[in-house]
Amino acid sequence: MSEISEHKILFGWEEIKKSLLTCIWFMFLTFPIMVIQVNTIHRTVEWRWERLFFVGAGAFLLSFLWRYMIRRKEAGIKREETAQNTHQDLLQRLLSNPRFSRPALAVAVLFFLTFPLVFSLYQIDIMTTALIYVVVALGLNIVVGLAGLLDLGYVAFFAVGAYTYALLNVHFQLGFWICLPIGGALGFLFGVLLGFPVLRLRGDYLAIVTLGFGEIIRLVLENWNEFSFGPSGIANIPRPGFMGMDLALHQNHTYIYYLMVGLTVFTIFVVRRLQDSRIGRAWTALREDEIACQAMGINKTRTKLSAFAIGATWAGMGGVVFAAKTTFINPASFTIWESVIILCCVVLGGMGSIIGVVAGALVLKLLPEYFRAFSEYRMLVFGTVLVLMMVFRPSGLISSVRRVYRFEGRNKLEGQP
Amino acid sequence: MKAVLTVTQLTKTFGGLHALDGVDLTIGRNEIVALIGPNGAGKTTLFNCLTGVYIPTGGSVEITSPEGHTTRLNGLKPDKVTSLGMARTFQNIRLFQNMTVLENVMIGRHCRMHAGIPGAILRNARTRREEKAVIDDSYRILENFQLDRYVNEFAKNLPYGAQRRLEIARAMATEPFLLLLDEPAAGMNAQETKDLDDLIVRLRNKEEISILLIEHDMKLVTSLSDRIFVVDYGRKIAEGTPAEVCCNPVVIKAYLGEEIDA
C-alpha cells in the first residue's frame, strides 16, 4: 500500500505538468537563437524547426529528472525523520557490516601495496599526488569537518611545509627525514599563529580572515626574494634518500609512493584516535554550539587552537613530501585555488568522515587525470558535480556517523529492549 | 545558613540601558531559589553575568564551594565558571544536536577529565581507563534521568520534554554544587511540568546541590522554591518565601499594573 502511494508521489501529474511548462518556456526563450537563422548572403531566413524539438525534449527530460530527484530526496528525508537513527544509506550499511568491510579493506590494502608493481611510473606519480591530497584533506577535515571552522587559506600551511624543506635544504643541507617532523612542527606553529587572531571569529568572518592569511603567505613567498627566491622558486630539491643510497628514478618514485602510503595510514590512525577522544568530542561540540560548549566547561581558546594547529601539522608534513616529490616549488603551487580544491575534497567526501574524505580526495585528484581527454570540460563537470552533490547529498559521498555505544549487559539486567 | 552564591550590587549596562542595576542575591547550601519577573526584567542577563557569558559592569559575584573555597567570578570565562562548580541550562534548548545523547553527557564530563592530545593519540592505560569511566558515568547519569533508552539517538530527535531533561543531565555531568536553570518548564505540558518538579526536588535531595531557577510557571515556582527573588527593570523589587512574595503589593503591581481606584 505504502509503496503504491510512494509511486504516486514520485510520478505525480504535477511533475509532468510543471516539466511541460518548463519545456514550453525554454522553447519560447531559445526560439530566436536556436530556430531562426538569417542568411545575410542569400538574404533568406532559415527555419530550423527540428532544433525546437530537441530543446523542448531536452528541457522536459532534465526538468522532469530534476523534479523527480528532489521528490525522492524529500521522501527520503521524511522517512529519515520518522525512523530511528539507525537509518543509514546503503553505502554506510555496507561499510559498517564487517562481512563487507573486512574484505573491502583487505582488497584496498592489497591494491595500494601492489600498485607500483603493476602500474607505470606515470600512474605511480598520480597516485602519490592523490595520497598527498588525502593526507592534507584529512588535516583540513579536523578544522572544517570536526571543529566546524571554515578555513579558506589552508594551503598556506602546505606552503609552509614545502618551503621548510626546500629552504632548510638549500641553506643547511638538511635531509628529508629531518625536515618532515620540522615541517609538521612549523605547520603546527603557524596554525597557532593563525589561530590567535581568529579566536573570536566564526562563520563568514573566519573564512575571510583565513583567506587573507593564505594570500599573505603566498605574497610573502612571491615578493621576498632574499628569503624565498621569489616567483622563480627553488629547484633541484633532493628526493628522499633511502639509508644513504642513491636510487634510480623509478625506484625513487616507488619509494616516495610507499612513503606516502605509510604517511596516509599514520594520518588515518591518528585522526581516528583524536576523533574518538575527549579532544575530538570537544571539537564536535564546538562545531555544534559554541556557547553551550563553553557552558559545559570546555576551554574555547584551547580547543580552537588545537584544531587549527593539528590540522596545520598534516598540511606541513604533506608540503614537505610535496616538495620532495616535485623537486621544484614556487609560490604558484600554493594559490587560493589549491585551498578550494582541498576544501572540496572534504566537503564532497563528507565532512567529519575519514573514509569519506579519503574517497573525496582520491576522486577529485584521480578523475581529472584519467579524463584528460575531456580536460576542456573539466571545470564545467566539476561545477555541475558540486552543485548536484550539494543539492542531493549535502553530507557528502560517505557521510560521517556518530559512534554507537553498546550497553547490552546492563540493558539485559534491567530488562530493557 | 552558609551561602554558596553571593551577589552584591551587580550592575550590567548595555550602552545607556541598565539591564541590571545593583542586584543583591544569596543562595544557601541545598536551597532552591526562584528568580521571577516580567519579560525583559533582566533575569537572563543576570544568569549570563553569573556564568561568565557577560562581564558585569559593576558589583561582584562570589561562589563558595562545599569545601569552603570562595572564588570571585567577575570576568572569568564560562568554562572556568563551570569547572568551579556552577552549571547552567539554557532558555532555548542548546543541545549538541548532531551528537548522540550519550555524547552530550560525555561532553559535560569534559572538564572533569584530563586526557590531552598525546594521551588521545597514544591511548595509554590511563586514557583508556578514563574513557571507560566517562562512558560508564555518563550512562549512569542517563539512567538517573530516565534517558537511557535514547543512548545512541541524536539529541535533535528526542521529544521536547526529553531534550529539556537531557540539558539538565548534561549540566549535572559537570558535577556542580550550584545549578542554574533558565526556564526549564518552558513549553512543557502539565504532566511534563509535574515530572520536572519531581526531578528538581530529587536532584536537590539526592545530589545535595543548590538550584537557582528562572521560571514563569508560578505553580511550579511556589511548589518548588524555598525563596523567591523578584526582579523588574534590572532591580530586585522583592524577596521572601513564596507566600510572602505572592501577596506583596509591589510584585502584583509589577506583574499586573496598578489598580485605577487604588
XYZ file of C-alpha atoms in Angstrom:
679
model
C 0.000 0.000 0.000
C 2.635 2.465 1.081
C 4.691 1.515 -1.942
C 1.875 2.468 -4.282
C 1.323 5.806 -2.616
C 5.031 6.485 -2.782
C 4.991 5.806 -6.509
C 2.137 8.194 -6.840
C 4.180 10.843 -5.131
C 7.221 10.208 -7.285
C 5.408 10.202 -10.630
C 2.712 12.766 -9.975
C 0.894 14.590 -12.784
C 2.001 17.727 -11.054
C 5.609 16.985 -12.019
C 4.744 16.283 -15.651
C 2.662 19.438 -15.918
C 5.411 21.581 -14.427
C 8.017 19.971 -16.626
C 5.851 20.632 -19.699
C 5.572 24.274 -18.717
C 9.330 24.487 -18.250
C 9.848 22.891 -21.633
C 7.478 25.330 -23.393
C 9.107 28.247 -21.656
C 12.555 27.093 -22.777
C 11.362 26.582 -26.353
C 9.985 30.110 -26.338
C 13.152 31.583 -24.842
C 15.573 29.868 -27.180
C 13.376 30.282 -30.262
C 15.159 33.345 -31.716
C 18.670 31.941 -31.406
C 18.052 28.266 -31.936
C 15.440 28.281 -34.683
C 15.747 31.396 -36.783
C 18.888 31.753 -38.813
C 19.241 34.681 -41.180
C 21.487 34.046 -44.132
C 22.783 37.500 -44.992
C 24.380 36.454 -48.284
C 21.324 34.893 -49.831
C 19.035 37.162 -47.907
C 16.898 34.285 -46.757
C 15.646 33.133 -43.397
C 16.165 29.526 -42.415
C 13.680 27.980 -40.013
C 15.308 25.091 -38.194
C 12.196 23.631 -36.594
C 13.866 20.350 -35.682
C 16.001 22.268 -33.171
C 12.894 23.426 -31.369
C 12.035 19.794 -30.827
C 15.467 18.986 -29.365
C 15.349 21.939 -26.995
C 11.851 21.001 -25.904
C 12.628 17.345 -25.351
C 15.890 18.121 -23.535
C 14.307 20.717 -21.274
C 11.407 18.422 -20.473
C 13.640 15.478 -19.613
C 16.067 17.493 -17.487
C 13.272 19.295 -15.706
C 11.438 16.068 -15.015
C 14.599 14.369 -13.796
C 15.337 17.301 -11.505
C 11.850 17.288 -10.009
C 11.903 13.546 -9.650
C 15.205 13.644 -7.780
C 14.003 16.435 -5.497
C 10.863 14.447 -4.726
C 12.883 11.377 -3.989
C 15.144 13.320 -1.693
C 12.206 14.799 0.198
C 10.643 11.366 0.564
C 13.968 10.162 1.910
C 14.149 12.946 4.457
C 10.611 12.200 5.591
C 11.472 8.553 6.023
C 14.581 9.522 7.956
C 12.626 11.758 10.296
C 10.244 9.015 11.224
C 12.836 6.272 11.500
C 15.373 5.724 14.244
C 18.908 6.996 13.857
C 19.856 3.514 12.715
C 18.644 4.575 9.305
C 21.692 4.744 7.070
C 22.100 4.625 3.376
C 23.335 1.587 1.509
C 26.997 2.615 1.429
C 27.131 3.148 5.176
C 25.359 -0.104 5.895
C 27.869 -1.928 3.720
C 30.784 -0.180 5.401
C 29.563 -0.892 8.884
C 28.952 -4.540 8.071
C 32.167 -6.434 8.880
C 31.339 -9.094 6.296
C 31.687 -6.497 3.610
C 34.099 -4.015 5.131
C 36.836 -6.521 6.089
C 37.266 -7.977 2.580
C 36.956 -4.456 1.160
C 39.714 -3.274 3.455
C 41.873 -6.260 2.509
C 41.373 -5.535 -1.191
C 42.236 -1.874 -0.643
C 45.420 -2.773 1.252
C 46.436 -5.254 -1.425
C 45.677 -2.733 -4.151
C 47.771 0.023 -2.605
C 50.661 -2.295 -1.742
C 50.944 -3.874 -5.186
C 50.152 -0.698 -7.079
C 53.757 0.192 -8.075
C 54.439 -3.385 -9.189
C 51.575 -3.332 -11.647
C 51.281 0.200 -12.930
C 53.579 2.549 -14.794
C 55.699 5.352 -13.419
C 53.119 7.895 -14.556
C 50.384 6.105 -12.634
C 52.528 5.883 -9.514
C 53.168 9.598 -9.737
C 49.474 10.428 -9.992
C 48.654 8.161 -7.083
C 51.381 9.722 -4.922
C 49.977 13.189 -5.587
C 46.494 11.943 -4.772
C 47.768 10.475 -1.488
C 49.386 13.780 -0.562
C 45.985 15.363 -1.035
C 44.401 12.629 1.068
C 46.720 13.476 3.977
C 46.237 17.217 3.592
C 42.468 16.867 3.237
C 42.360 14.733 6.390
C 44.158 17.562 8.157
C 41.657 20.109 6.894
C 38.887 17.734 7.904
C 39.889 18.280 11.528
C 39.479 22.038 11.167
C 36.411 22.152 8.921
C 34.696 18.814 9.419
C 35.194 18.238 13.119
C 35.633 21.688 14.640
C 33.437 23.456 12.076
C 35.901 26.291 11.437
C 35.786 27.241 7.763
C 39.403 27.712 6.689
C 39.896 29.039 3.159
C 43.635 29.649 3.480
C 44.648 26.155 4.383
C 47.139 25.875 1.525
C 49.325 28.366 3.426
C 50.348 25.587 5.813
C 51.054 23.352 2.861
C 53.352 26.087 1.546
C 54.994 26.415 4.955
C 55.838 22.704 4.896
C 57.131 22.749 1.333
C 59.298 25.823 1.875
C 60.580 24.442 5.169
C 62.129 21.504 3.389
C 63.282 23.497 0.369
C 64.926 26.308 2.340
C 66.455 24.134 5.049
C 67.897 22.001 2.319
C 69.306 24.913 0.325
C 70.825 26.673 3.314
C 71.700 23.884 5.707
C 71.635 20.775 3.521
C 69.190 19.137 5.892
C 67.749 15.859 4.664
C 64.162 14.880 4.041
C 63.727 12.792 7.155
C 64.789 15.578 9.485
C 62.649 18.086 7.633
C 59.470 16.007 7.759
C 58.938 16.498 11.512
C 60.267 20.064 11.314
C 57.740 20.814 8.568
C 54.987 19.350 10.717
C 56.135 21.364 13.729
C 56.277 24.605 11.747
C 52.822 23.853 10.379
C 51.667 23.467 13.992
C 53.302 26.769 14.927
C 51.695 28.618 12.027
C 48.380 27.018 12.911
C 48.640 28.567 16.373
C 49.771 31.865 14.823
C 46.690 31.974 12.606
C 44.511 30.653 15.402
C 45.151 33.513 17.801
C 43.722 36.405 15.773
C 40.691 34.410 14.640
C 39.660 33.077 18.045
C 36.732 35.456 18.294
C 35.572 34.970 14.741
C 33.293 32.429 13.246
C 31.457 31.652 10.052
C 31.910 34.135 7.226
C 34.314 36.374 9.127
C 36.598 33.477 9.892
C 36.546 32.387 6.257
C 37.563 35.859 5.063
C 40.427 36.164 7.561
C 41.819 32.725 6.725
C 41.522 33.594 3.050
C 43.609 36.681 3.726
C 46.151 34.682 5.687
C 46.604 32.261 2.806
C 47.173 35.122 0.393
C 49.626 36.821 2.749
C 51.796 33.730 2.915
C 51.758 33.376 -0.866
C 52.532 37.057 -1.442
C 55.391 36.995 1.034
C 56.870 33.980 -0.718
C 56.434 35.677 -4.063
C 57.950 39.020 -3.148
C 60.569 38.411 -0.505
C 63.244 37.415 -2.953
C 66.129 37.199 -0.476
C 64.220 34.739 1.646
C 62.254 32.576 -0.726
C 63.876 33.185 -4.143
C 60.646 34.851 -5.281
C 58.475 33.707 -8.168
C 61.301 31.716 -9.730
C 61.015 29.281 -6.847
C 63.504 26.692 -5.648
C 64.677 23.943 -7.955
C 66.661 20.741 -7.504
C 65.215 19.810 -4.159
C 66.583 16.330 -3.462
C 64.233 13.377 -3.293
C 64.323 11.462 -0.042
C 67.262 9.102 0.269
C 66.897 5.526 1.364
C 69.504 4.812 4.037
C 72.062 6.893 2.223
C 71.685 5.030 -1.061
C 71.172 6.816 -4.347
C 68.090 5.431 -6.018
C 67.260 5.318 -9.688
C 64.342 7.477 -10.823
C 61.829 4.652 -10.950
C 62.921 3.251 -7.604
C 62.738 6.702 -6.100
C 59.195 7.294 -7.256
C 58.163 3.921 -5.881
C 59.893 4.797 -2.626
C 58.026 8.095 -2.279
C 54.831 6.256 -3.137
C 55.277 3.782 -0.299
C 56.289 6.599 1.986
C 53.038 8.357 1.189
C 51.055 5.162 1.764
C 52.722 4.934 5.171
C 52.032 8.567 5.974
C 48.403 8.163 4.907
C 47.925 5.159 7.162
C 49.597 7.031 10.009
C 47.328 10.044 9.427
C 44.182 7.948 9.376
C 45.291 6.220 12.564
C 45.969 9.461 14.423
C 42.884 11.298 13.169
C 40.689 8.354 14.114
C 42.069 8.270 17.602
C 41.729 12.019 18.017
C 38.160 11.904 16.750
C 37.216 9.271 19.310
C 38.809 11.069 22.209
C 37.980 13.786 24.685
C 39.599 16.321 22.347
C 37.609 15.122 19.337
C 34.344 15.344 21.234
C 35.216 18.876 22.305
C 35.839 19.813 18.644
C 32.476 18.435 17.603
C 30.740 20.211 20.471
C 32.415 23.448 19.411
C 31.031 22.930 15.920
C 27.545 22.235 17.221
C 27.125 25.104 19.660
C 29.883 27.393 20.818
C 28.036 28.907 23.776
C 26.738 25.612 25.149
C 30.191 24.155 24.606
C 31.752 26.771 26.871
C 28.983 26.369 29.399
C 29.967 22.704 29.614
C 33.427 23.676 30.790
C 35.285 23.377 27.502
C 38.023 25.935 27.021
C 37.158 27.510 23.691
C 40.577 29.041 23.138
C 42.484 25.829 23.616
C 40.028 23.740 21.631
C 40.078 26.083 18.650
C 43.827 26.498 18.704
C 44.401 22.766 18.928
C 42.105 22.162 15.952
C 43.922 24.758 13.855
C 47.345 23.596 14.926
C 46.811 19.868 14.469
C 45.105 20.399 11.140
C 48.016 22.537 10.002
C 50.552 19.908 11.110
C 49.314 17.494 8.448
C 49.412 20.203 5.813
C 53.008 20.941 6.840
C 54.058 17.322 6.500
C 52.171 16.995 3.234
C 54.036 20.045 1.993
C 57.434 18.514 2.799
C 56.578 15.392 0.801
C 55.188 17.543 -1.996
C 58.467 19.485 -2.260
C 60.485 16.258 -2.203
C 58.310 14.680 -4.858
C 58.159 17.517 -7.373
C 61.776 18.636 -6.618
C 60.718 22.140 -7.603
C 58.410 24.555 -5.826
C 57.353 28.114 -6.417
C 54.551 30.255 -4.992
C 52.327 29.440 -7.971
C 51.744 25.976 -6.482
C 50.068 27.482 -3.436
C 47.274 29.652 -4.757
C 43.799 30.008 -3.322
C 42.684 27.506 -5.944
C 44.532 24.735 -4.112
C 42.760 25.657 -0.873
C 39.464 25.429 -2.681
C 40.294 22.009 -4.133
C 41.296 20.657 -0.713
C 38.135 22.095 0.793
C 36.138 20.441 -1.994
C 37.774 17.102 -1.148
C 36.493 17.473 2.413
C 33.011 18.717 1.574
C 32.433 16.373 -1.356
C 33.760 13.384 0.528
C 31.751 14.058 3.645
C 32.679 16.466 6.406
C 33.916 14.740 9.520
C 34.018 11.311 7.903
C 37.518 9.922 7.489
C 36.695 7.384 4.815
C 34.567 9.981 3.053
C 37.404 12.485 2.928
C 39.827 9.827 1.675
C 37.358 8.919 -1.057
C 36.714 12.565 -1.869
C 40.411 13.377 -2.233
C 41.083 10.311 -4.374
C 38.120 11.035 -6.635
C 38.919 14.714 -7.024
C 42.599 14.171 -7.779
C 42.420 10.964 -9.808
C 39.406 11.520 -12.049
C 40.747 14.680 -13.726
C 43.954 12.786 -14.522
C 42.138 9.863 -16.095
C 39.748 12.072 -18.032
C 42.422 14.237 -19.551
C 40.696 13.783 -22.909
C 37.850 15.939 -21.617
C 40.074 18.422 -19.830
C 38.390 21.352 -21.619
C 35.159 20.490 -19.864
C 36.793 19.784 -16.515
C 35.604 22.944 -14.811
C 32.131 22.534 -16.263
C 31.826 18.977 -14.988
C 33.401 19.915 -11.672
C 30.915 22.729 -11.154
C 27.942 20.596 -12.130
C 29.008 17.782 -9.825
C 29.464 20.198 -6.933
C 26.023 21.740 -7.413
C 24.322 18.375 -7.768
C 26.137 16.937 -4.758
C 25.216 19.844 -2.534
C 21.565 19.637 -3.566
C 21.097 15.894 -3.371
C 23.749 14.729 -0.956
C 24.762 17.642 1.231
C 26.520 15.385 3.702
C 28.977 14.166 1.076
C 29.856 10.886 -0.608
C 30.144 8.969 2.639
C 28.701 10.967 5.492
C 30.001 10.673 8.997
C 28.244 8.527 11.560
C 28.384 9.039 15.276
C 29.893 6.271 17.287
C 27.372 3.857 18.750
C 27.979 2.640 22.279
C 26.602 -0.688 23.404
C 25.363 -1.395 26.907
C 23.869 -4.787 26.257
C 24.873 -6.385 29.529
C 23.259 -3.701 31.554
C 20.176 -3.482 29.396
C 19.600 -7.187 29.773
C 19.868 -6.959 33.543
C 17.161 -4.367 33.662
C 15.008 -5.970 31.001
C 15.366 -3.048 28.617
C 14.526 -3.624 24.962
C 22.904 29.032 56.576
C 26.119 29.040 54.595
C 25.844 30.811 51.288
C 27.115 29.150 48.104
C 26.438 32.156 45.901
C 26.723 35.759 46.961
C 25.895 38.506 44.519
C 26.412 42.059 45.678
C 25.401 45.219 43.851
C 25.635 43.526 40.456
C 25.296 46.001 37.606
C 25.290 45.453 33.878
C 24.738 48.174 31.330
C 24.375 47.870 27.584
C 25.148 51.338 26.304
C 22.763 53.563 28.233
C 20.468 50.722 29.211
C 20.713 49.450 32.781
C 19.853 45.780 32.325
C 20.887 45.102 35.909
C 21.021 47.834 38.475
C 22.570 46.894 41.788
C 21.141 43.422 42.347
C 21.861 41.598 45.601
C 21.250 37.876 45.855
C 22.319 34.993 48.056
C 21.713 31.305 47.750
C 22.328 28.944 50.636
C 23.513 25.358 50.674
C 20.970 22.892 49.356
C 18.434 25.611 48.695
C 16.075 26.053 45.744
C 15.675 29.677 44.847
C 13.474 31.031 42.072
C 14.071 34.178 40.132
C 10.921 35.660 38.673
C 9.959 38.857 36.966
C 8.130 40.160 33.918
C 9.635 39.679 30.463
C 12.691 41.833 29.933
C 13.250 42.288 33.654
C 16.881 41.170 33.388
C 16.650 37.584 34.606
C 18.596 36.004 31.776
C 21.075 38.880 31.836
C 21.680 38.060 35.486
C 22.272 34.416 34.553
C 24.675 35.424 31.835
C 26.576 37.659 34.242
C 26.810 34.869 36.798
C 28.067 32.291 34.308
C 30.608 34.472 32.575
C 28.806 34.919 29.260
C 28.670 38.662 30.051
C 31.240 40.549 32.067
C 29.403 42.535 34.767
C 29.824 46.297 34.678
C 29.980 46.520 38.458
C 29.427 44.622 41.681
C 30.699 41.190 42.499
C 29.750 37.539 42.147
C 31.273 35.035 44.545
C 30.733 31.331 44.938
C 31.742 29.193 47.874
C 32.332 25.531 47.251
C 31.199 22.905 49.799
C 34.846 22.638 50.840
C 34.746 26.314 51.758
C 36.793 27.893 48.954
C 35.406 31.246 47.930
C 36.076 32.423 44.400
C 35.219 35.743 42.791
C 33.705 35.056 39.382
C 33.754 38.516 37.806
C 35.381 38.338 34.405
C 36.044 34.602 34.449
C 35.343 32.672 31.257
C 32.208 30.465 31.171
C 34.269 27.265 31.066
C 36.193 28.317 34.178
C 32.945 29.074 35.989
C 31.610 25.647 35.091
C 34.725 23.867 36.249
C 34.483 25.749 39.547
C 31.115 24.069 40.122
C 28.337 26.220 38.701
C 26.499 24.695 35.726
C 23.576 26.019 33.745
C 20.913 25.197 31.185
C 19.547 27.498 28.520
C 16.186 29.118 27.929
C 16.086 27.925 24.319
C 17.487 24.423 24.366
C 21.134 24.351 23.319
C 21.957 20.689 22.980
C 24.624 19.413 20.629
C 22.027 18.425 18.048
C 24.111 16.166 15.844
C 25.757 14.257 18.650
C 24.201 11.314 20.393
C 22.533 11.614 23.773
C 25.406 9.795 25.441
C 27.980 12.053 23.806
C 26.096 15.107 25.024
C 26.521 13.920 28.575
C 30.123 12.889 27.919
C 30.831 16.483 26.869
C 29.550 17.514 30.266
C 32.216 15.307 31.832
C 34.886 17.063 29.755
C 36.041 19.460 32.442
C 36.485 16.603 34.931
C 38.771 14.701 32.545
C 42.425 15.207 31.829
C 43.469 13.348 28.684
C 45.310 15.629 26.293
C 46.384 15.288 22.695
C 49.287 12.866 23.347
C 47.019 10.743 25.503
C 44.391 10.658 22.784
C 46.885 9.548 20.140
C 48.838 7.030 22.229
C 45.721 5.855 24.056
C 47.708 4.731 27.066
C 46.273 2.838 30.006
C 45.305 5.996 31.853
C 43.392 7.426 28.916
C 41.613 4.127 28.302
C 40.619 3.924 31.946
C 39.379 7.497 31.914
C 37.444 6.915 28.692
C 35.788 3.804 30.083
C 34.920 5.625 33.291
C 33.365 8.533 31.434
C 31.192 6.211 29.343
C 30.019 4.375 32.455
C 29.413 7.583 34.413
C 27.509 9.138 31.545
C 25.349 6.068 31.165
C 24.565 6.107 34.859
C 23.573 9.755 34.653
C 21.281 8.958 31.731
C 19.712 6.161 33.757
C 19.061 8.584 36.604
C 17.258 10.894 34.224
C 15.371 8.029 32.526
C 17.074 8.814 29.279
C 18.973 5.545 28.895
C 16.673 4.243 26.176
C 17.805 7.101 23.939
C 21.546 6.477 24.479
C 22.573 6.362 20.824
C 19.854 8.629 19.485
C 20.741 12.018 18.053
C 19.859 14.730 20.546
C 17.776 16.540 17.915
C 15.476 13.530 17.504
C 14.380 13.455 21.132
C 10.903 14.532 22.219
C 10.802 18.017 23.661
C 10.486 17.016 27.308
C 13.373 14.590 26.983
C 15.529 17.312 25.414
C 14.900 19.517 28.442
C 15.815 16.620 30.739
C 18.939 15.921 28.729
C 20.034 19.526 29.140
C 19.777 19.164 32.902
C 21.532 15.786 32.753
C 24.354 17.329 30.751
C 24.710 20.155 33.246
C 24.711 17.677 36.137
C 27.521 15.750 34.438
C 29.861 18.646 35.206
C 29.412 17.873 38.924
C 28.101 21.257 40.012
C 27.211 22.271 43.537
C 25.080 25.073 42.125
C 22.753 24.534 39.180
C 21.208 27.385 37.207
C 18.059 26.509 35.274
C 16.755 29.027 32.753
C 13.011 28.416 32.276
C 13.208 24.624 32.484
C 9.442 24.221 32.144
C 9.026 26.470 29.112
C 6.814 24.766 26.535
C 6.000 21.789 28.735
C 2.534 20.406 29.332
C 1.091 19.866 32.798
C 2.336 16.285 33.146
C 5.837 17.149 31.969
C 5.957 20.080 34.376
C 4.928 17.777 37.180
C 7.731 15.349 36.277
C 10.184 18.229 36.169
C 9.056 19.314 39.622
C 9.786 15.825 40.993
C 13.101 15.723 39.164
C 14.332 19.007 40.616
C 13.332 18.042 44.150
C 15.039 14.692 43.708
C 18.187 16.393 42.441
C 18.322 18.692 45.429
C 17.771 15.891 47.929
C 19.995 13.259 46.334
C 22.858 15.279 44.912
C 22.770 17.930 47.639
C 23.071 20.845 45.309
C 21.636 24.330 45.325
C 19.391 25.377 42.461
C 18.605 28.807 41.089
C 15.831 28.793 38.534
C 14.125 31.302 36.311
C 10.545 30.298 35.727
C 7.237 31.760 34.660
C 5.048 28.863 35.770
C 4.008 30.162 39.183
C 2.562 26.823 40.273
C 5.933 25.205 39.774
C 7.771 28.101 41.388
C 5.652 28.151 44.509
C 5.734 24.390 44.982
C 9.484 24.124 44.452
C 11.261 27.082 45.854
C 12.367 27.883 49.368
C 12.741 31.529 48.485
C 11.771 33.738 45.574
C 13.536 36.791 44.201
C 11.531 39.177 42.069
C 13.286 41.492 39.663
C 11.855 44.204 37.474
C 13.682 46.737 35.303
C 17.018 45.335 36.481
C 16.313 45.874 40.170
C 15.325 43.452 42.869
C 11.859 44.514 43.981
C 11.049 41.762 46.464
C 12.340 38.608 48.087
C 10.949 36.077 50.505
C 9.108 32.803 50.804
C 6.515 32.005 48.124
C 3.684 33.004 50.434
C 5.253 36.361 51.197
C 6.070 37.191 47.628
C 2.684 36.259 46.218
C 0.801 38.828 48.255
C 3.428 41.515 48.066
C 1.714 44.582 46.526
C 4.923 45.658 44.755
C 5.113 42.314 42.976
C 1.460 42.388 41.985
C 1.966 45.879 40.646
C 4.965 44.814 38.601
C 3.046 41.962 37.037
C -0.457 43.334 36.687
C -0.054 47.086 36.831
C -1.729 49.472 39.284
C -5.395 49.414 40.061
C -7.113 52.550 38.908
C -9.170 53.136 42.014
C -6.418 52.200 44.457
